PDB file of C-alpha atoms in Angstrom:
ATOM      1  CA  UNK Z 144       5.951 -12.667 -16.727  1.00 36.00           C
ATOM      2  CA  UNK Z 145       6.905 -13.783 -13.659  1.00 39.00           C
ATOM      3  CA  UNK Z 146       3.898 -12.028 -11.383  1.00 45.00           C
ATOM      4  CA  UNK Z 147       5.204 -10.380  -7.736  1.00 53.00           C
ATOM      5  CA  UNK Z 148       3.391 -13.025  -5.699  1.00 47.00           C
ATOM      6  CA  UNK Z 149       5.953 -15.566  -7.381  1.00 52.00           C
ATOM      7  CA  UNK Z 150       9.034 -13.526  -5.787  1.00 49.00           C
ATOM      8  CA  UNK Z 151       6.995 -12.726  -2.540  1.00 44.00           C
ATOM      9  CA  UNK Z 152       9.708 -14.483   0.239  1.00 42.00           C
ATOM     10  CA  UNK Z 153       8.316 -16.190   2.656  1.00 42.00           C
ATOM     11  CA  UNK Z 154       7.035 -13.944   5.551  1.00 44.00           C
ATOM     12  CA  UNK Z 155       7.418 -15.679   9.274  1.00 44.00           C
ATOM     13  CA  UNK Z 156       4.375 -15.391  11.399  1.00 44.00           C
ATOM     14  CA  UNK Z 157       5.824 -11.874  12.551  1.00 49.00           C
ATOM     15  CA  UNK Z 158       5.682 -10.266   9.612  1.00 45.00           C
ATOM     16  CA  UNK Z 159       2.259 -10.851   8.328  1.00 43.00           C
ATOM     17  CA  UNK Z 160       1.389 -10.005  12.331  1.00 46.00           C
ATOM     18  CA  UNK Z 161       2.947  -6.883  11.940  1.00 49.00           C
ATOM     19  CA  UNK Z 162       1.239  -6.169   8.412  1.00 48.00           C
ATOM     20  CA  UNK Z 163      -1.795  -7.151   9.642  1.00 47.00           C
ATOM     21  CA  UNK Z 164      -1.362  -5.483  12.861  1.00 53.00           C
ATOM     22  CA  UNK Z 165      -1.019  -1.566  10.920  1.00 54.00           C
ATOM     23  CA  UNK Z 166      -4.564  -2.603   9.269  1.00 52.00           C
ATOM     24  CA  UNK Z 167      -5.956  -3.220  12.235  1.00 54.00           C
ATOM     25  CA  UNK Z 168      -4.691  -0.745  13.591  1.00 62.00           C
ATOM     26  CA  UNK Z 169      -6.106   2.259  11.287  1.00 61.00           C
ATOM     27  CA  UNK Z 170      -9.887  -0.168  11.779  1.00 59.00           C
ATOM     28  CA  UNK Z 171      -9.304  -0.019  15.800  1.00 66.00           C
ATOM     29  CA  UNK Z 172      -9.509   3.639  15.851  1.00 70.00           C
ATOM     30  CA  UNK Z 173     -12.092   3.854  14.004  1.00 64.00           C
ATOM     31  CA  UNK Z 174     -14.031   1.924  15.692  1.00 65.00           C
ATOM     32  CA  UNK Z 175     -12.927   3.599  19.087  1.00 71.00           C
ATOM     33  CA  UNK Z 176     -13.773   7.245  17.641  1.00 69.00           C
ATOM     34  CA  UNK Z 177     -17.660   5.442  17.019  1.00 66.00           C
ATOM     35  CA  UNK Z 178     -17.018   4.010  20.336  1.00 68.00           C
ATOM     36  CA  UNK Z 179     -16.386   7.466  21.682  1.00 72.00           C
ATOM     37  CA  UNK Z 180     -18.698   9.347  20.500  1.00 67.00           C
ATOM     38  CA  UNK Z 181     -21.638   6.823  21.581  1.00 65.00           C
ATOM     39  CA  UNK Z 182     -21.003   6.536  24.507  1.00 69.00           C
ATOM     40  CA  UNK Z 183     -20.358  10.592  25.128  1.00 70.00           C
ATOM     41  CA  UNK Z 184     -24.038  10.548  23.455  1.00 66.00           C
ATOM     42  CA  UNK Z 185     -25.460   7.644  26.199  1.00 63.00           C
ATOM     43  CA  UNK Z 186     -24.266   9.773  29.420  1.00 68.00           C
ATOM     44  CA  UNK Z 187     -25.140  13.022  27.522  1.00 66.00           C
ATOM     45  CA  UNK Z 188     -28.669  11.333  27.101  1.00 62.00           C
ATOM     46  CA  UNK Z 189     -28.648   9.865  31.135  1.00 62.00           C
ATOM     47  CA  UNK Z 190     -28.374  13.149  32.255  1.00 65.00           C
ATOM     48  CA  UNK Z 191     -30.806  14.748  30.479  1.00 63.00           C
ATOM     49  CA  UNK Z 192     -33.940  11.466  31.038  1.00 61.00           C
ATOM     50  CA  UNK Z 193     -34.625   9.242  34.169  1.00 61.00           C
ATOM     51  CA  UNK Z 194     -34.339   5.834  32.718  1.00 64.00           C
ATOM     52  CA  UNK Z 195     -31.588   3.950  30.892  1.00 64.00           C
ATOM     53  CA  UNK Z 196     -34.451   2.770  28.087  1.00 67.00           C
ATOM     54  CA  UNK Z 197     -33.921   6.105  25.825  1.00 68.00           C
ATOM     55  CA  UNK Z 198     -30.101   5.099  26.632  1.00 65.00           C
ATOM     56  CA  UNK Z 199     -29.451   1.969  25.236  1.00 68.00           C
ATOM     57  CA  UNK Z 200     -31.730   3.208  22.035  1.00 70.00           C
ATOM     58  CA  UNK Z 201     -29.728   6.054  21.356  1.00 73.00           C
ATOM     59  CA  UNK Z 202     -25.942   4.560  22.170  1.00 72.00           C
ATOM     60  CA  UNK Z 203     -26.802   1.874  19.911  1.00 73.00           C
ATOM     61  CA  UNK Z 204     -28.108   4.111  17.132  1.00 77.00           C
ATOM     62  CA  UNK Z 205     -25.568   6.913  17.319  1.00 77.00           C
ATOM     63  CA  UNK Z 206     -22.944   4.008  17.391  1.00 74.00           C
ATOM     64  CA  UNK Z 207     -23.663   1.792  14.567  1.00 72.00           C
ATOM     65  CA  UNK Z 208     -24.275   5.205  12.480  1.00 77.00           C
ATOM     66  CA  UNK Z 209     -21.233   6.270  13.811  1.00 73.00           C
ATOM     67  CA  UNK Z 210     -19.570   3.024  12.865  1.00 72.00           C
ATOM     68  CA  UNK Z 211     -20.942   2.675   9.010  1.00 71.00           C
ATOM     69  CA  UNK Z 212     -20.554   6.488   8.118  1.00 74.00           C
ATOM     70  CA  UNK Z 213     -16.699   5.936   9.482  1.00 69.00           C
ATOM     71  CA  UNK Z 214     -16.735   2.696   7.249  1.00 64.00           C
ATOM     72  CA  UNK Z 215     -17.961   4.189   4.060  1.00 68.00           C
ATOM     73  CA  UNK Z 216     -16.379   7.663   4.009  1.00 69.00           C
ATOM     74  CA  UNK Z 217     -12.831   5.526   3.852  1.00 67.00           C
ATOM     75  CA  UNK Z 218     -11.446   5.374   0.832  1.00 74.00           C
ATOM     76  CA  UNK Z 219     -10.318   2.381  -0.838  1.00 81.00           C
ATOM     77  CA  UNK Z 220      -7.192   1.681  -1.830  1.00 84.00           C
ATOM     78  CA  UNK Z 221      -7.116   1.907  -4.356  1.00 85.00           C
ATOM     79  CA  UNK Z 222      -8.882   5.813  -4.607  1.00 86.00           C
ATOM     80  CA  UNK Z 223      -6.087   6.390  -1.519  1.00 88.00           C
ATOM     81  CA  UNK Z 224      -2.973   5.379  -4.216  1.00 89.00           C
ATOM     82  CA  UNK Z 225      -4.488   7.623  -6.948  1.00 90.00           C
ATOM     83  CA  UNK Z 226      -4.414  10.862  -4.399  1.00 89.00           C
ATOM     84  CA  UNK Z 227      -0.780  10.321  -3.456  1.00 92.00           C
ATOM     85  CA  UNK Z 228       1.984  12.567  -4.602  1.00 93.00           C
ATOM     86  CA  UNK Z 229       5.252  10.209  -6.063  1.00 91.00           C
ATOM     87  CA  UNK Z 230       7.378  10.314  -2.943  1.00 93.00           C
ATOM     88  CA  UNK Z 231       4.413   9.702  -0.774  1.00 94.00           C
ATOM     89  CA  UNK Z 232       3.511   6.416  -2.992  1.00 95.00           C
ATOM     90  CA  UNK Z 233       7.299   5.631  -3.189  1.00 95.00           C
ATOM     91  CA  UNK Z 234       6.724   5.491   0.614  1.00 95.00           C
ATOM     92  CA  UNK Z 235       3.788   3.459   0.665  1.00 94.00           C
ATOM     93  CA  UNK Z 236       5.809   1.150  -1.648  1.00 96.00           C
ATOM     94  CA  UNK Z 237       8.943   0.883   1.338  1.00 96.00           C
ATOM     95  CA  UNK Z 238       5.909  -0.381   3.496  1.00 94.00           C
ATOM     96  CA  UNK Z 239       4.103  -2.580   1.026  1.00 95.00           C
ATOM     97  CA  UNK Z 240       7.387  -4.608   0.163  1.00 96.00           C
ATOM     98  CA  UNK Z 241       9.065  -4.585   4.187  1.00 95.00           C
ATOM     99  CA  UNK Z 242       5.468  -6.564   4.615  1.00 93.00           C
ATOM    100  CA  UNK Z 243       5.413  -8.537   2.110  1.00 93.00           C
ATOM    101  CA  UNK Z 244       9.214 -10.245   3.606  1.00 93.00           C
ATOM    102  CA  UNK Z 245      12.007  -7.718   1.883  1.00 95.00           C
ATOM    103  CA  UNK Z 246      14.753  -5.556   2.892  1.00 96.00           C
ATOM    104  CA  UNK Z 247      13.892  -2.139   1.638  1.00 96.00           C
ATOM    105  CA  UNK Z 248      16.724   1.627   0.708  1.00 96.00           C
ATOM    106  CA  UNK Z 249      14.605   4.288  -0.551  1.00 95.00           C
ATOM    107  CA  UNK Z 250      16.591   6.356  -2.483  1.00 94.00           C
ATOM    108  CA  UNK Z 251      16.735   9.903  -2.387  1.00 91.00           C
ATOM    109  CA  UNK Z 252      14.204  11.436  -3.881  1.00 84.00           C
ATOM    110  CA  UNK Z 253      16.248  13.529  -6.211  1.00 85.00           C
ATOM    111  CA  UNK Z 254      19.465  12.460  -8.091  1.00 86.00           C
ATOM    112  CA  UNK Z 255      18.605   8.786  -7.857  1.00 88.00           C
ATOM    113  CA  UNK Z 256      19.636   7.635 -10.645  1.00 93.00           C
ATOM    114  CA  UNK Z 257      16.659   5.821 -12.002  1.00 92.00           C
ATOM    115  CA  UNK Z 258      15.333   3.876  -9.104  1.00 96.00           C
ATOM    116  CA  UNK Z 259      13.322   4.635  -6.547  1.00 96.00           C
ATOM    117  CA  UNK Z 260      13.691   1.698  -3.885  1.00 97.00           C
ATOM    118  CA  UNK Z 261      16.873  -1.151  -3.856  1.00 97.00           C
ATOM    119  CA  UNK Z 262      14.593  -4.721  -2.447  1.00 97.00           C
ATOM    120  CA  UNK Z 263      16.045  -7.465  -1.701  1.00 97.00           C
ATOM    121  CA  UNK Z 264      14.862 -10.813  -0.581  1.00 94.00           C
ATOM    122  CA  UNK Z 265      16.422 -13.359   1.971  1.00 93.00           C
ATOM    123  CA  UNK Z 266      18.342 -15.285  -0.454  1.00 96.00           C
ATOM    124  CA  UNK Z 267      20.135 -12.008  -1.712  1.00 96.00           C
ATOM    125  CA  UNK Z 268      18.288 -11.003  -4.843  1.00 96.00           C
ATOM    126  CA  UNK Z 269      18.573  -7.452  -5.533  1.00 97.00           C
ATOM    127  CA  UNK Z 270      15.718  -5.479  -7.652  1.00 97.00           C
ATOM    128  CA  UNK Z 271      15.754  -1.560  -8.450  1.00 97.00           C
ATOM    129  CA  UNK Z 272      12.598  -0.271  -8.210  1.00 97.00           C
ATOM    130  CA  UNK Z 273      11.476   2.948 -10.492  1.00 97.00           C
ATOM    131  CA  UNK Z 274       8.115   4.012  -9.099  1.00 96.00           C
ATOM    132  CA  UNK Z 275       5.285   5.944 -10.913  1.00 96.00           C
ATOM    133  CA  UNK Z 276       2.169   7.649  -9.776  1.00 94.00           C
ATOM    134  CA  UNK Z 277       0.372   8.510 -13.122  1.00 92.00           C
ATOM    135  CA  UNK Z 278      -2.456  10.178 -14.065  1.00 90.00           C
ATOM    136  CA  UNK Z 279      -2.136   8.485 -17.551  1.00 93.00           C
ATOM    137  CA  UNK Z 280      -0.183   5.487 -18.757  1.00 96.00           C
ATOM    138  CA  UNK Z 281       3.463   5.107 -18.316  1.00 97.00           C
ATOM    139  CA  UNK Z 282       6.011   5.175 -20.900  1.00 96.00           C
ATOM    140  CA  UNK Z 283       9.806   3.953 -22.309  1.00 95.00           C
ATOM    141  CA  UNK Z 284      10.945   6.581 -20.102  1.00 96.00           C
ATOM    142  CA  UNK Z 285       9.999   4.860 -16.869  1.00 96.00           C
ATOM    143  CA  UNK Z 286      12.104   1.379 -17.980  1.00 97.00           C
ATOM    144  CA  UNK Z 287      14.889   3.447 -19.470  1.00 97.00           C
ATOM    145  CA  UNK Z 288      15.344   4.529 -15.976  1.00 96.00           C
ATOM    146  CA  UNK Z 289      15.448   1.328 -14.152  1.00 97.00           C
ATOM    147  CA  UNK Z 290      17.517  -0.704 -17.035  1.00 97.00           C
ATOM    148  CA  UNK Z 291      20.123   2.269 -16.343  1.00 96.00           C
ATOM    149  CA  UNK Z 292      19.319   1.570 -12.469  1.00 96.00           C
ATOM    150  CA  UNK Z 293      19.975  -2.326 -12.290  1.00 96.00           C
ATOM    151  CA  UNK Z 294      23.787  -2.052 -13.371  1.00 96.00           C
ATOM    152  CA  UNK Z 295      24.363   0.893 -11.704  1.00 95.00           C
ATOM    153  CA  UNK Z 296      23.295  -0.245  -7.898  1.00 96.00           C
ATOM    154  CA  UNK Z 297      24.158  -3.937  -9.039  1.00 96.00           C
ATOM    155  CA  UNK Z 298      21.194  -5.302  -8.463  1.00 97.00           C
ATOM    156  CA  UNK Z 299      19.047  -8.292 -10.678  1.00 97.00           C
ATOM    157  CA  UNK Z 300      17.350  -6.833 -11.854  1.00 96.00           C
ATOM    158  CA  UNK Z 301      14.719  -4.144 -12.410  1.00 97.00           C
ATOM    159  CA  UNK Z 302      10.956  -3.116 -11.660  1.00 97.00           C
ATOM    160  CA  UNK Z 303       8.841  -0.591 -13.193  1.00 98.00           C
ATOM    161  CA  UNK Z 304       5.492  -0.288 -10.104  1.00 97.00           C
ATOM    162  CA  UNK Z 305       2.708   2.162 -11.100  1.00 96.00           C
ATOM    163  CA  UNK Z 306      -1.103   2.810 -10.000  1.00 95.00           C
ATOM    164  CA  UNK Z 307      -1.719   2.733 -13.635  1.00 95.00           C
ATOM    165  CA  UNK Z 308      -0.251   0.530 -16.931  1.00 96.00           C
ATOM    166  CA  UNK Z 309       2.040   1.066 -19.536  1.00 97.00           C
ATOM    167  CA  UNK Z 310       2.350   1.267 -23.023  1.00 96.00           C
ATOM    168  CA  UNK Z 311       2.720  -1.575 -26.056  1.00 96.00           C
ATOM    169  CA  UNK Z 312       7.120   0.069 -26.456  1.00 96.00           C
ATOM    170  CA  UNK Z 313       6.879  -0.137 -22.101  1.00 97.00           C
ATOM    171  CA  UNK Z 314       6.323  -3.561 -22.487  1.00 96.00           C
ATOM    172  CA  UNK Z 315       8.634  -3.897 -26.176  1.00 96.00           C
ATOM    173  CA  UNK Z 316      11.298  -2.363 -24.596  1.00 97.00           C
ATOM    174  CA  UNK Z 317      11.230  -4.182 -20.861  1.00 96.00           C
ATOM    175  CA  UNK Z 318      11.772  -7.706 -21.503  1.00 93.00           C
ATOM    176  CA  UNK Z 319      15.085  -7.664 -23.157  1.00 95.00           C
ATOM    177  CA  UNK Z 320      15.889  -5.235 -20.217  1.00 93.00           C
ATOM    178  CA  UNK Z 321      14.551  -7.657 -17.745  1.00 90.00           C
ATOM    179  CA  UNK Z 322      12.696  -5.076 -16.610  1.00 97.00           C
ATOM    180  CA  UNK Z 323       9.231  -6.082 -14.591  1.00 97.00           C
ATOM    181  CA  UNK Z 324       6.391  -3.943 -15.406  1.00 97.00           C
ATOM    182  CA  UNK Z 325       4.172  -4.140 -12.291  1.00 97.00           C
ATOM    183  CA  UNK Z 326       0.502  -2.326 -13.586  1.00 96.00           C
ATOM    184  CA  UNK Z 327      -2.206  -1.285 -11.176  1.00 95.00           C
ATOM    185  CA  UNK Z 328      -4.078  -4.721 -11.176  1.00 94.00           C
ATOM    186  CA  UNK Z 329      -1.107  -6.834 -10.185  1.00 96.00           C
ATOM    187  CA  UNK Z 330      -0.006  -4.048  -7.469  1.00 95.00           C
ATOM    188  CA  UNK Z 331      -3.715  -3.396  -6.138  1.00 94.00           C
ATOM    189  CA  UNK Z 332      -3.614  -7.614  -6.114  1.00 94.00           C
ATOM    190  CA  UNK Z 333      -0.550  -7.624  -4.708  1.00 94.00           C
ATOM    191  CA  UNK Z 334      -0.692  -5.154  -1.233  1.00 93.00           C
ATOM    192  CA  UNK Z 335      -4.822  -7.332  -0.624  1.00 90.00           C
ATOM    193  CA  UNK Z 336      -2.761 -10.707  -0.577  1.00 91.00           C
ATOM    194  CA  UNK Z 337      -0.523  -9.070   2.117  1.00 89.00           C
ATOM    195  CA  UNK Z 338      -3.261  -7.535   4.121  1.00 86.00           C
ATOM    196  CA  UNK Z 339      -3.413  -3.716   2.489  1.00 82.00           C
ATOM    197  CA  UNK Z 340      -7.054  -3.053   2.766  1.00 74.00           C
TER     198      UNK Z 340
END
């Protein structure tokens, strides 16, 4: 079975920077918050003391402590995926595939005819995606849904993407129907490769 990374459209420098910028913006917000608290603490200390030595010490301690706390409190990507609602997971996949260089269309939340996302690479290869944010294994129904969506939307292939794993029956049904099953490990690996943390 071909892995997602084998299908990635080669990204332009602008697309790579766009994905990296989102991650950098989140990190920058945390750092700015830490700096804000450190400066506030430092200014308050200055007004309550007559010397800069304690100020420098306090600013360093407060800033470093706050930065470490914010870093440790930020959940991992896997934990964030597990806490998402279904539609939120679909919207996250839109961002992921756009960053990877695909053109992406999010279908309506209801009556989507078996596809949550429709993606297309630069060569015009079109893929219907059924997104499953599950707490348990994904079975046959997801494969059946996306297999029906492929001809309905005129796509070349179907994928089921999940934060979980699949049943053996789902794998058996997927193969003859040209449906690729992307499980938790492959999804996280792909997300990390294109800069999602």
